[in-house]
Coordinates of C-alpha atoms in Angstrom, one line a residue:
M740 CA 0.1 0.4 -0.1
N741 CA 2.8 2.2 1.2
E742 CA 4.8 1.6 -2.3
E743 CA 1.7 2.5 -4.4
L744 CA 1.0 5.7 -2.5
V745 CA 4.6 6.8 -2.9
D746 CA 4.2 6.2 -6.7
T747 CA 0.9 7.8 -6.9
V748 CA 1.9 11.0 -5.3
S749 CA 5.5 11.4 -6.7
G750 CA 3.8 10.9 -9.9
S751 CA 1.3 13.3 -9.3
I752 CA 3.4 16.2 -8.4
L753 CA 5.7 15.4 -11.6
Y754 CA 2.7 14.9 -13.5
G755 CA 1.3 18.7 -12.1
F756 CA 4.9 20.0 -13.4
S757 CA 5.4 18.7 -17.0
R758 CA 1.4 20.0 -17.1
H759 CA 2.7 23.4 -16.2
F760 CA 6.0 23.2 -18.4
K761 CA 3.8 22.5 -21.5
R762 CA 1.7 25.4 -21.2
F763 CA 4.8 27.7 -20.1
K764 CA 6.3 26.5 -23.3
E765 CA 3.4 26.9 -25.8
I766 CA 3.0 30.9 -24.0
T767 CA 6.5 31.4 -24.6
Q768 CA 6.8 29.8 -28.3
Q769 CA 3.7 31.9 -29.1
A770 CA 5.6 35.2 -28.5
K771 CA 7.4 34.9 -31.9
G772 CA 3.9 35.0 -33.9
R773 CA 3.0 38.3 -31.3
F774 CA 6.0 40.0 -32.5
E775 CA 5.5 39.3 -36.0
K776 CA 2.2 40.8 -35.7
A777 CA 2.8 43.7 -33.3
D778 CA 0.7 42.4 -31.0
W779 CA 1.4 44.2 -28.0
D780 CA -1.5 44.1 -26.0
G781 CA -1.6 40.3 -26.8
E782 CA 2.1 40.2 -25.4
G783 CA 0.8 41.9 -21.8
F784 CA -1.8 39.6 -21.6
A785 CA 0.4 36.5 -22.1
Q786 CA 3.3 37.7 -19.6
K787 CA 0.4 38.3 -17.2
S788 CA -0.9 34.5 -18.3
R789 CA 2.6 32.9 -18.0
I790 CA 3.0 34.5 -14.5
F791 CA -0.5 33.2 -13.0
L792 CA 0.5 29.7 -14.6
Y793 CA 2.5 28.1 -11.9
D794 CA 0.0 28.7 -8.9
E795 CA -2.6 27.5 -11.0
R796 CA -1.0 23.9 -11.2
V797 CA -0.3 23.9 -8.0
S798 CA -3.4 24.4 -6.7
E799 CA -4.5 21.8 -9.4
T800 CA -2.0 19.3 -7.9
V801 CA -2.5 20.0 -4.4
E802 CA -6.5 19.0 -4.9
Y803 CA -5.6 16.5 -6.9
I804 CA -3.5 14.7 -4.1
R805 CA -6.2 15.7 -1.7
E806 CA -9.3 13.7 -3.3
R807 CA -7.1 10.5 -3.3
I808 CA -5.3 10.3 -0.2
D809 CA -5.7 11.4 3.3
V810 CA -2.8 13.9 4.0
A811 CA -3.3 14.4 7.4
A812 CA -2.7 10.4 8.3
T813 CA 0.7 10.4 6.2
D814 CA 3.6 10.1 8.4
K815 CA 7.1 11.4 7.9
V816 CA 8.4 8.3 6.5
I817 CA 6.1 8.1 3.6
W818 CA 7.1 11.6 2.7
Q819 CA 10.7 11.2 2.7
D820 CA 10.0 8.0 0.5
I821 CA 8.0 10.0 -1.8
K822 CA 10.7 12.6 -2.2
R823 CA 13.1 9.5 -2.8
Q824 CA 10.7 8.4 -5.6
Y825 CA 10.5 12.1 -7.0
M826 CA 14.5 12.2 -7.4
W827 CA 14.7 8.8 -9.4
K828 CA 11.9 10.0 -11.6
L829 CA 14.0 13.4 -12.2
Y830 CA 16.7 11.1 -13.7
D831 CA 17.3 12.1 -17.2
H832 CA 14.9 14.8 -16.9
S833 CA 15.8 18.2 -18.4
Q834 CA 14.4 20.5 -16.5
P835 CA 15.0 18.9 -12.8
E836 CA 15.8 21.7 -11.2
L837 CA 12.2 23.5 -11.9
A838 CA 10.6 20.2 -10.9
E839 CA 12.3 20.6 -7.6
S840 CA 10.9 23.4 -7.2
F841 CA 7.5 22.5 -8.0
Y842 CA 7.3 19.8 -5.2
N843 CA 8.1 21.9 -2.8
S844 CA 5.6 24.2 -3.7
V845 CA 2.9 21.6 -3.8
F846 CA 4.5 20.0 -0.1
C847 CA 4.4 23.8 1.3
R848 CA 0.9 23.9 0.5
L849 CA -0.4 20.9 1.6
F850 CA 1.2 21.3 4.9
D851 CA 1.5 24.9 5.4
R852 CA 4.7 25.5 7.5
E853 CA 4.4 22.3 9.7
Y854 CA 7.4 20.9 7.9
F855 CA 8.8 23.8 6.6
N856 CA 12.5 23.7 6.1
N857 CA 13.5 20.7 6.7
Q858 CA 14.6 17.2 4.9
H859 CA 10.9 16.6 3.2
I860 CA 11.5 19.4 0.5
F861 CA 14.2 20.3 -1.6
V862 CA 16.2 22.8 0.8
K863 CA 19.2 21.6 -1.3
P864 CA 19.8 20.6 -4.5
G865 CA 19.2 16.7 -5.5
T866 CA 20.0 16.7 -9.0
A867 CA 22.9 18.1 -11.1
V868 CA 21.9 20.4 -14.1
D869 CA 25.3 20.6 -16.0
F870 CA 25.8 19.6 -19.2
L871 CA 22.1 18.7 -19.8
D872 CA 21.9 20.0 -23.2
M873 CA 24.9 17.8 -24.7
E874 CA 22.5 16.7 -27.0
D875 CA 20.7 19.5 -28.2
P876 CA 22.7 22.6 -27.1
S877 CA 20.9 26.0 -26.5
Y878 CA 22.9 27.6 -28.5
V879 CA 24.5 26.8 -32.3
S880 CA 28.0 27.8 -33.5
W881 CA 28.4 30.4 -36.2
Y882 CA 31.9 30.3 -38.0
P883 CA 32.8 33.1 -40.6
T884 CA 34.1 31.5 -44.1
D885 CA 37.3 32.8 -45.8
S886 CA 36.8 36.0 -43.2
C887 CA 33.1 36.7 -44.4
M888 CA 31.1 38.0 -41.7
E889 CA 28.6 39.5 -43.9
D890 CA 27.1 36.3 -44.6
C891 CA 27.5 34.7 -41.2
F892 CA 25.7 37.5 -39.8
R893 CA 23.5 37.5 -42.8
N894 CA 22.7 33.5 -42.1
I895 CA 22.0 34.7 -38.2
L896 CA 19.6 37.1 -38.6
K897 CA 17.7 34.8 -41.3
S898 CA 18.1 31.7 -38.9
F899 CA 15.4 32.8 -36.7
E900 CA 13.0 32.9 -39.5
L901 CA 11.0 36.0 -38.5
Q902 CA 8.0 36.0 -40.9
I903 CA 8.5 40.1 -41.4
E904 CA 9.9 42.1 -44.0
W905 CA 13.2 44.1 -43.5
Q906 CA 13.4 47.1 -43.6
D907 CA 17.2 47.4 -44.7
I908 CA 19.1 43.8 -44.1
E909 CA 22.2 45.0 -45.9
R910 CA 22.3 48.2 -44.3
D911 CA 22.3 46.4 -40.6
I912 CA 24.5 43.8 -41.3
D913 CA 27.0 46.2 -42.3
F914 CA 26.1 48.2 -39.1
I915 CA 26.5 45.1 -37.0
I916 CA 30.0 44.4 -38.4
E917 CA 31.2 48.0 -37.9
S918 CA 30.1 47.9 -34.2
I919 CA 31.8 44.3 -33.4
S920 CA 35.0 44.2 -35.8
P921 CA 36.8 46.6 -33.1
L922 CA 36.4 44.4 -30.1
I923 CA 37.1 41.3 -32.5
E924 CA 40.5 43.0 -33.6
T925 CA 41.4 44.0 -30.1
N926 CA 40.6 40.5 -28.5
S927 CA 42.7 38.9 -31.5
R928 CA 46.3 38.3 -32.0
S929 CA 48.0 38.3 -36.1
L930 CA 45.3 35.3 -37.4
P931 CA 42.3 35.2 -34.8
Y932 CA 40.2 31.9 -34.2
L933 CA 36.8 33.4 -34.6
H934 CA 33.1 32.1 -34.1
F935 CA 30.0 33.2 -32.5
E936 CA 27.7 31.5 -30.5
V937 CA 24.4 32.4 -30.7
I938 CA 21.2 31.2 -28.6
S939 CA 18.9 29.3 -30.5
S940 CA 15.6 31.5 -29.6
L941 CA 15.4 35.4 -29.6
F942 CA 14.4 37.2 -26.0
Y943 CA 11.0 38.8 -26.7
R944 CA 9.9 41.5 -24.5
N945 CA 7.5 44.4 -24.8
K946 CA 7.9 45.7 -28.3
A947 CA 11.5 44.2 -29.2
A948 CA 13.1 40.9 -30.0
Y949 CA 16.8 40.2 -28.6
L950 CA 19.4 38.3 -30.5
V951 CA 21.5 37.2 -27.8
G952 CA 25.2 35.9 -28.4
R953 CA 28.7 35.9 -27.7
A954 CA 32.2 36.4 -30.0
V955 CA 34.6 33.8 -29.3
V956 CA 38.1 35.6 -30.6
N957 CA 41.1 33.1 -29.5
Q958 CA 40.4 32.6 -25.9
S959 CA 38.4 35.5 -25.5
R960 CA 34.3 35.6 -25.2
I961 CA 32.8 39.2 -26.0
P962 CA 29.3 38.8 -25.3
F963 CA 26.6 41.0 -27.1
V964 CA 22.8 42.1 -27.7
I965 CA 21.2 42.8 -31.1
P966 CA 17.6 44.4 -30.4
L967 CA 15.2 43.9 -33.3
L968 CA 12.7 46.4 -33.3
L969 CA 9.4 47.2 -36.2
D970 CA 9.2 50.5 -37.8
D971 CA 5.6 52.1 -38.1
S972 CA 4.9 50.3 -41.1
K973 CA 6.0 46.7 -39.4
K974 CA 9.3 46.1 -41.2
L975 CA 12.0 44.9 -39.1
Y976 CA 15.3 46.4 -38.4
V977 CA 18.3 46.3 -36.3
D978 CA 18.3 49.1 -33.6
A979 CA 21.8 48.7 -32.0
V980 CA 24.5 46.3 -31.1
L981 CA 25.1 46.2 -27.3
T982 CA 28.7 44.7 -25.9
D983 CA 28.8 47.0 -22.9
S984 CA 28.9 45.3 -19.4
L985 CA 26.4 47.9 -18.1
D986 CA 23.9 47.9 -21.1
I987 CA 23.4 44.4 -21.0
A988 CA 23.0 44.3 -17.1
L989 CA 20.1 46.8 -17.8
I990 CA 18.3 44.6 -20.2
F991 CA 18.0 41.8 -17.5
S992 CA 17.3 44.2 -15.0
F993 CA 15.3 43.3 -12.0
T994 CA 13.1 46.5 -13.1
R995 CA 12.3 44.9 -16.4
S996 CA 9.3 42.5 -17.6
Y997 CA 10.5 38.6 -17.7
F998 CA 11.6 37.7 -21.3
M999 CA 9.8 35.1 -23.3
V1000 CA 12.5 32.7 -24.6
N1001 CA 11.7 29.0 -26.1
T1002 CA 14.1 26.7 -24.1
E1003 CA 14.0 23.0 -23.6
V1004 CA 16.7 23.3 -20.9
P1005 CA 16.5 26.1 -18.9
S1006 CA 19.9 25.6 -16.6
A1007 CA 21.6 25.6 -20.0
L1008 CA 20.5 28.7 -21.1
V1009 CA 21.0 30.3 -17.7
T1010 CA 24.6 29.0 -17.8
F1011 CA 25.3 30.4 -20.9
L1012 CA 24.1 33.7 -19.7
S1013 CA 25.9 33.4 -16.8
T1014 CA 29.1 34.1 -18.6
M1015 CA 27.4 37.4 -20.0
L1016 CA 26.3 38.8 -16.9
P1017 CA 28.9 38.3 -13.9
T1018 CA 27.1 40.5 -11.6
R1019 CA 23.7 38.7 -11.8
S1020 CA 23.3 35.7 -9.7
Y1021 CA 21.6 32.6 -10.9
A1022 CA 18.2 33.5 -9.4
D1023 CA 18.3 36.4 -11.3
I1024 CA 18.7 35.2 -14.3
Y1025 CA 16.3 32.5 -13.9
T1026 CA 13.7 34.9 -12.8
S1027 CA 14.3 37.3 -15.6
I1028 CA 13.7 34.6 -18.4
G1029 CA 10.4 34.0 -16.6
F1030 CA 11.3 31.1 -13.8
Q1031 CA 10.6 33.5 -11.3
K1032 CA 9.5 30.4 -9.0
Q1033 CA 12.9 28.9 -9.3
G1034 CA 14.6 32.6 -8.7
K1035 CA 12.7 32.5 -5.3
T1036 CA 14.2 28.8 -4.5
L1037 CA 17.3 30.1 -5.6
F1038 CA 17.1 33.2 -3.6
Y1039 CA 16.3 31.4 -0.5
R1040 CA 19.1 28.8 -0.9
E1041 CA 21.4 32.0 -1.1
F1042 CA 19.8 33.9 1.9
L1043 CA 20.3 30.8 4.1
H1044 CA 23.9 29.9 3.2
H1045 CA 24.2 33.8 3.7
L1046 CA 22.8 33.7 7.4
Q1047 CA 24.9 30.8 8.3
H1048 CA 28.4 32.8 7.1
S1049 CA 27.7 36.3 8.4
S1050 CA 26.9 37.5 12.1
D1051 CA 25.4 40.9 11.5
K1052 CA 22.0 41.6 13.2
L1053 CA 18.4 42.3 11.0
I1054 CA 17.8 45.9 11.4
I1055 CA 15.1 48.5 10.5
A1056 CA 15.8 50.2 7.0
P1057 CA 17.4 53.1 6.8
G1058 CA 14.8 56.0 5.8
I1059 CA 11.4 57.5 6.5
K1060 CA 8.9 54.9 8.4
G1061 CA 6.3 53.8 6.1
M1062 CA 2.3 53.8 7.1
V1063 CA 1.4 50.4 5.5
M1064 CA 4.8 48.5 5.5
T1065 CA 7.3 47.8 7.9
V1066 CA 10.6 47.7 6.2
F1067 CA 13.5 45.7 7.8
T1068 CA 17.4 44.8 6.2
L1069 CA 20.5 43.0 6.8
P1070 CA 23.4 45.4 6.5
S1071 CA 25.6 42.9 4.6
Y1072 CA 23.2 41.1 2.2
P1073 CA 21.4 43.7 -0.6
F1074 CA 18.1 43.5 0.2
V1075 CA 15.1 44.7 2.0
F1076 CA 12.5 42.7 3.7
K1077 CA 9.1 44.4 3.9
V1078 CA 6.0 43.5 6.0
I1079 CA 2.4 44.5 5.7
N1080 CA 1.2 46.5 8.7
D1081 CA -1.8 45.2 11.1
S1082 CA -3.1 48.7 10.8
F1083 CA -3.0 51.6 8.9
P1084 CA -3.5 55.5 9.5
P1085 CA -6.8 57.2 8.3
Q1086 CA -5.3 58.3 5.1
K1087 CA -4.4 55.2 4.2
N1088 CA -7.9 54.2 2.8
M1089 CA -6.9 50.5 2.2
D1090 CA -6.3 47.2 3.5
R1091 CA -4.3 44.1 3.7
A1092 CA -5.9 42.8 0.6
M1093 CA -5.5 46.0 -1.4
V1094 CA -2.0 46.3 -0.5
K1095 CA -1.4 42.5 -2.0
Q1096 CA -3.4 43.2 -4.9
K1097 CA -1.3 46.2 -5.9
Y1098 CA 2.4 44.5 -5.5
Q1099 CA 0.6 41.6 -7.9
M1100 CA -0.2 44.5 -10.1
V1101 CA 3.6 45.3 -10.4
K1102 CA 4.8 42.1 -10.7
T1103 CA 2.1 41.3 -13.9
H1104 CA 2.7 44.7 -15.6
D1105 CA 5.4 46.1 -17.9
R1106 CA 8.1 47.7 -15.1
V1107 CA 9.6 49.8 -17.7
G1108 CA 13.1 49.4 -15.9
R1109 CA 11.5 52.0 -13.1
M1110 CA 9.5 49.5 -11.1
A1111 CA 11.6 47.0 -8.7
D1112 CA 10.5 43.4 -8.8
T1113 CA 9.5 41.8 -5.8
L1114 CA 10.1 38.5 -4.2
E1115 CA 6.5 37.1 -2.2
F1116 CA 7.3 34.7 0.5
S1117 CA 5.0 32.7 3.1
H1118 CA 6.2 31.6 6.6
V1119 CA 9.6 32.4 6.7
A1120 CA 11.6 31.6 9.5
F1121 CA 14.5 33.9 10.6
P1122 CA 16.8 33.1 13.9
I1123 CA 15.5 35.1 16.6
D1124 CA 18.7 35.9 17.7
R1125 CA 19.8 37.8 14.4
F1126 CA 17.1 40.3 15.3
S1127 CA 18.1 43.8 16.6
D1128 CA 16.1 44.5 19.6
D1129 CA 14.8 47.7 18.3
L1130 CA 13.6 45.9 15.3
L1131 CA 12.4 43.4 17.0
E1132 CA 10.4 45.8 19.2
E1133 CA 8.7 47.3 16.0
L1134 CA 7.9 44.1 14.9
K1135 CA 5.8 43.0 18.0
L1136 CA 4.6 47.0 17.6
T1137 CA 3.6 47.0 13.7
V1138 CA 2.7 43.3 12.6
P1139 CA 2.1 41.4 15.7
S1140 CA -0.4 39.0 13.5
S1141 CA 2.4 38.2 11.1
L1142 CA 4.9 36.8 13.8
T1143 CA 5.0 33.4 15.6
I1144 CA 7.8 32.3 17.7
D1145 CA 8.3 28.8 17.2
G1146 CA 11.5 27.7 19.4
E1147 CA 14.7 29.7 18.2
N1148 CA 13.2 31.0 15.0
I1149 CA 10.7 33.8 14.1
I1150 CA 8.0 32.5 12.0
I1151 CA 6.8 35.7 9.6
R1152 CA 3.6 34.7 7.7
H1153 CA 3.8 36.8 4.9
L1154 CA 7.1 39.5 3.5
Y1155 CA 8.1 40.8 0.4
I1156 CA 11.5 41.0 -0.5
E1157 CA 13.5 43.9 -3.1
R1158 CA 16.3 45.0 -3.7
R1159 CA 17.8 47.3 -1.2
L1160 CA 18.2 50.9 -2.5
V1161 CA 19.5 54.2 -1.6
P1162 CA 16.3 56.2 -0.9
L1163 CA 16.3 59.0 -3.2
N1164 CA 16.0 61.7 0.0
I1165 CA 18.9 60.5 1.3
Y1166 CA 21.1 60.0 -1.7
L1167 CA 20.5 63.9 -2.5
E1168 CA 21.8 64.5 1.1
S1169 CA 25.3 63.3 0.2
A1170 CA 25.4 63.6 -3.9
D1171 CA 27.7 65.8 -5.6
E1172 CA 26.5 68.3 -8.1
Q1173 CA 27.2 65.7 -11.0
D1174 CA 25.1 62.9 -9.4
Y1175 CA 22.4 65.3 -7.6
D1176 CA 21.8 66.8 -11.1
R1177 CA 21.6 63.1 -12.8
A1178 CA 19.3 62.1 -10.2
V1179 CA 16.6 64.2 -9.7
R1180 CA 16.8 64.3 -14.3
S1181 CA 16.4 60.5 -13.5
Y1182 CA 13.6 61.3 -10.9
G1183 CA 11.5 62.7 -13.7
N1184 CA 12.1 60.3 -16.3
A1185 CA 10.9 57.2 -14.0
I1186 CA 8.1 59.2 -13.5
K1187 CA 7.4 59.6 -16.9
D1188 CA 8.4 56.2 -18.0
I1189 CA 5.8 54.6 -15.2
I1190 CA 2.4 56.7 -16.3
G1191 CA 3.9 56.1 -20.2
A1192 CA 3.4 52.4 -19.4
G1193 CA -0.3 53.2 -17.5
I1194 CA 0.6 53.1 -14.0
F1195 CA 0.0 56.8 -11.6
P1196 CA 2.3 56.1 -8.8
G1197 CA 0.1 57.5 -6.6
D1198 CA 2.6 58.9 -3.4
M1199 CA 5.5 60.4 -5.8
L1200 CA 7.5 61.6 -2.7
L1201 CA 11.3 61.5 -2.8
K1202 CA 11.5 58.9 -0.1
N1203 CA 9.5 56.2 -2.4
F1204 CA 11.8 56.2 -5.1
G1205 CA 15.4 54.8 -4.7
V1206 CA 18.5 54.7 -6.6
T1207 CA 20.3 52.0 -8.2
R1208 CA 24.3 51.2 -7.9
H1209 CA 24.4 52.2 -11.6
G1210 CA 22.7 55.6 -10.5
R1211 CA 19.2 55.4 -11.5
V1212 CA 16.2 56.2 -9.9
I1213 CA 13.5 53.7 -9.6
F1214 CA 10.1 53.5 -7.7
Y1215 CA 9.3 50.7 -5.3
D1216 CA 6.2 52.0 -3.1
Y1217 CA 3.2 50.4 -4.3
D1218 CA 0.1 50.7 -2.3
E1219 CA -1.2 53.6 -3.8
I1220 CA -0.4 52.8 -7.3
R1221 CA -3.4 52.4 -9.8
S1222 CA -4.0 52.5 -13.6
I1223 CA -3.8 55.8 -15.4
T1224 CA -7.0 55.1 -16.8
E1225 CA -8.4 55.7 -12.9
I1226 CA -7.4 59.1 -12.6
R1227 CA -9.2 62.3 -13.2
I1228 CA -6.2 64.7 -13.8
R1229 CA -6.9 68.4 -12.9
K1230 CA -6.3 72.2 -13.3
I1231 CA -6.1 73.7 -9.4
P1232 CA -9.1 76.1 -9.7
K1233 CA -8.6 79.8 -9.9
A1234 CA -8.9 81.1 -6.6
R1235 CA -12.3 83.6 -6.0
F1236 CA -10.1 85.8 -3.6
D1237 CA -6.7 86.2 -1.8
E1238 CA -8.0 84.5 1.3
E1239 CA -8.6 81.2 -0.5
E1240 CA -5.2 81.6 -2.1
Y1241 CA -3.0 81.9 0.6
S1242 CA -5.1 79.8 3.0
D1243 CA -3.4 76.5 4.5
E1244 CA -6.6 74.8 3.3
I1245 CA -7.9 74.0 -0.3
W1246 CA -10.5 75.9 -1.5
Y1247 CA -12.4 73.7 -3.8
E1248 CA -13.6 70.7 -3.6
T1249 CA -11.5 67.1 -4.8
E1250 CA -12.3 63.2 -5.2
E1251 CA -10.1 60.4 -4.1
N1252 CA -9.0 59.8 -7.7
D1253 CA -8.1 63.7 -8.3
F1254 CA -5.0 64.6 -9.3
F1255 CA -3.1 68.0 -9.3
P1256 CA 0.1 68.2 -11.2
E1257 CA 0.5 71.6 -9.9
Q1258 CA 0.7 69.6 -6.3
F1259 CA 4.3 69.1 -7.3
E1260 CA 5.3 72.4 -6.1
R1261 CA 4.4 71.7 -2.9
F1262 CA 4.9 68.5 -1.9
V1263 CA 8.3 67.6 -3.9
M1264 CA 9.9 70.9 -4.8
N1265 CA 10.3 72.5 -1.7
H1266 CA 14.4 73.1 -2.1
P1267 CA 15.4 75.3 -4.5
K1268 CA 18.3 73.4 -5.6
F1269 CA 16.1 70.8 -6.5
R1270 CA 13.4 72.8 -8.3
K1271 CA 15.4 74.5 -10.4
I1272 CA 17.1 71.1 -11.8
F1273 CA 13.4 69.5 -11.7
L1274 CA 12.1 72.7 -13.9
D1275 CA 15.0 72.5 -16.2
Y1276 CA 14.0 69.0 -17.1
H1277 CA 10.5 68.2 -16.3
S1278 CA 8.5 71.3 -16.2
N1279 CA 5.8 69.6 -18.1
L1280 CA 5.0 67.6 -15.2
L1281 CA 3.5 70.4 -13.9
N1282 CA 1.2 70.7 -16.7
S1283 CA -2.1 69.1 -16.7
Q1284 CA -2.4 68.8 -20.2
Y1285 CA 0.9 66.8 -20.3
W1286 CA -0.7 64.2 -18.3
K1287 CA -4.0 64.2 -20.2
N1288 CA -2.1 63.8 -22.8
V1289 CA -0.5 60.5 -21.8
Q1290 CA -3.4 59.1 -20.3
N1291 CA -5.4 59.7 -23.7
N1292 CA -2.2 58.0 -25.3
F1293 CA -2.9 54.9 -23.1
N1294 CA -6.4 55.1 -23.7
N1295 CA -6.1 54.8 -27.4
K1296 CA -3.3 51.9 -27.4
I1297 CA -0.8 54.1 -28.2
R1298 CA 2.3 52.5 -26.5
P1299 CA 6.1 54.3 -25.9
H1300 CA 9.1 52.5 -26.8
I1301 CA 11.0 52.7 -23.7
F1302 CA 14.2 51.1 -24.2
P1303 CA 16.2 49.4 -21.9
Y1304 CA 19.7 50.7 -23.1
R1305 CA 21.2 54.2 -23.7
E1306 CA 20.0 56.1 -26.6
E1307 CA 23.1 56.9 -27.9
K1308 CA 23.9 53.3 -28.6
R1309 CA 21.1 53.3 -31.3
F1310 CA 22.3 53.0 -34.7
V1311 CA 19.9 55.8 -35.3
N1312 CA 22.4 58.0 -33.6
L1313 CA 25.5 56.4 -34.3
F1314 CA 25.4 56.6 -37.6
K1315 CA 23.0 59.2 -38.2
K1316 CA 24.0 60.4 -41.4
R1317 CA 24.2 57.2 -43.0
F1318 CA 21.1 55.9 -41.7
T1319 CA 19.1 58.4 -43.2
E1320 CA 21.0 58.5 -46.3
I1321 CA 20.4 55.0 -46.8
D1322 CA 16.8 54.9 -45.3

């Protein structure tokens, strides 16, 4: 009986994962057709659908198991056998690491936190993923013949069989070679050994497709990314060749939506990308290509490892305390932990469910490089001796319903984890002239990018924005966001007499969804230095008509193309004169 139960449960979990991965691949493979048709709304819908797939299949698998066995009556020994049997079923599997994470999700859903973080789940990986793609490599090698790179890149560009007319493929090939050749010459000797390794699938996201590869010159590897775009006539063209590590890192940033990239062996793709992204962890890379649950698994393993090899205390995160979240951090680890408070002040007209919905909205939306992705966890155990006294007191005051003390651990019922950033208001206090100017400009650009993507940030105070290590300003406080379509944009009515204008109270009626762009003057630009720089770059953000135009464009499905790389890298700027002449 036990053998039958073990086989039934392990097989059911693996079947659930297989159903998930099959549907995941179907949605991903359809990205090519959406790009060819310029179906940007369809791409946005597919992104959301793919994110929800995982939890749907986990719930389905949990329900299936509960209908067939009495889960509460199973003992620990049986579940150890189930795990071992599951591992055997993963022999020669192409996605074993993802299947292990799926097993963990099912088990934790079945038992809540009863067996959390023990040997019944894959706290450590149970299978190796090296060289899983030996029979069917995740990339194709291309060898220029007789030093003829034109033919080589022509074949590479055409190998993806995009059913789109090229704007001018020969022009683009010339530009590609002109961009890459200096790097090849720099890394070569008199007779270089040269070939190109290109990932078999294009990377689709928003309104672009990305060709990802590397040039192998003697013993050197030169990574490159080639964005492919459609013009207004839906003709295809190459927009840039990106070889700079900063540009490539920004493309795979945690502030971007997940890529659609077809792969049968995700671990092989991640291994390839890791050579191009030395500052990105495997958790980051899995997440960037749509396997965010695997990213969570790896993040948690990395965090447990860091806890074992560090001794600093968890502390209250620096910055102005929020009214909705309690935020803490571990100084030696570059992330913050955010827990929803038990109660909110009267001005915050929301509840816990609404806050969770806001964060889910950001997860499934185009983040346009301006909103931080979050990892959502339930029942996370922290050693109680790693909490500072101040933090422990704060948590007991603000989030007591989310805390459970279990022996030497504190279990937090639900939290979000985000990459730690320097709050913009703190950053500006010590920034030099150049960094100050850049940060203010980036702050305004962040707002413009976010509203262009259809999200109204709500509270746009500086404390709700952070600065990345690259000096880029992004938004990270989501409790007041809403769709730009829900906002009524208004101009402040003219005061009827002087007493009204100079009064501390407003003299006009407002509703909850009203927004007055002129209020930037009062709530944000209260420092002369900030005010001058902001008005130099972004005076239009004080203009209600500017906001209405953005809103109208979104309602009319006019989507701006927000480039995830520097504008000066685009061919239209690098080769402006020749681009115009040829075009």
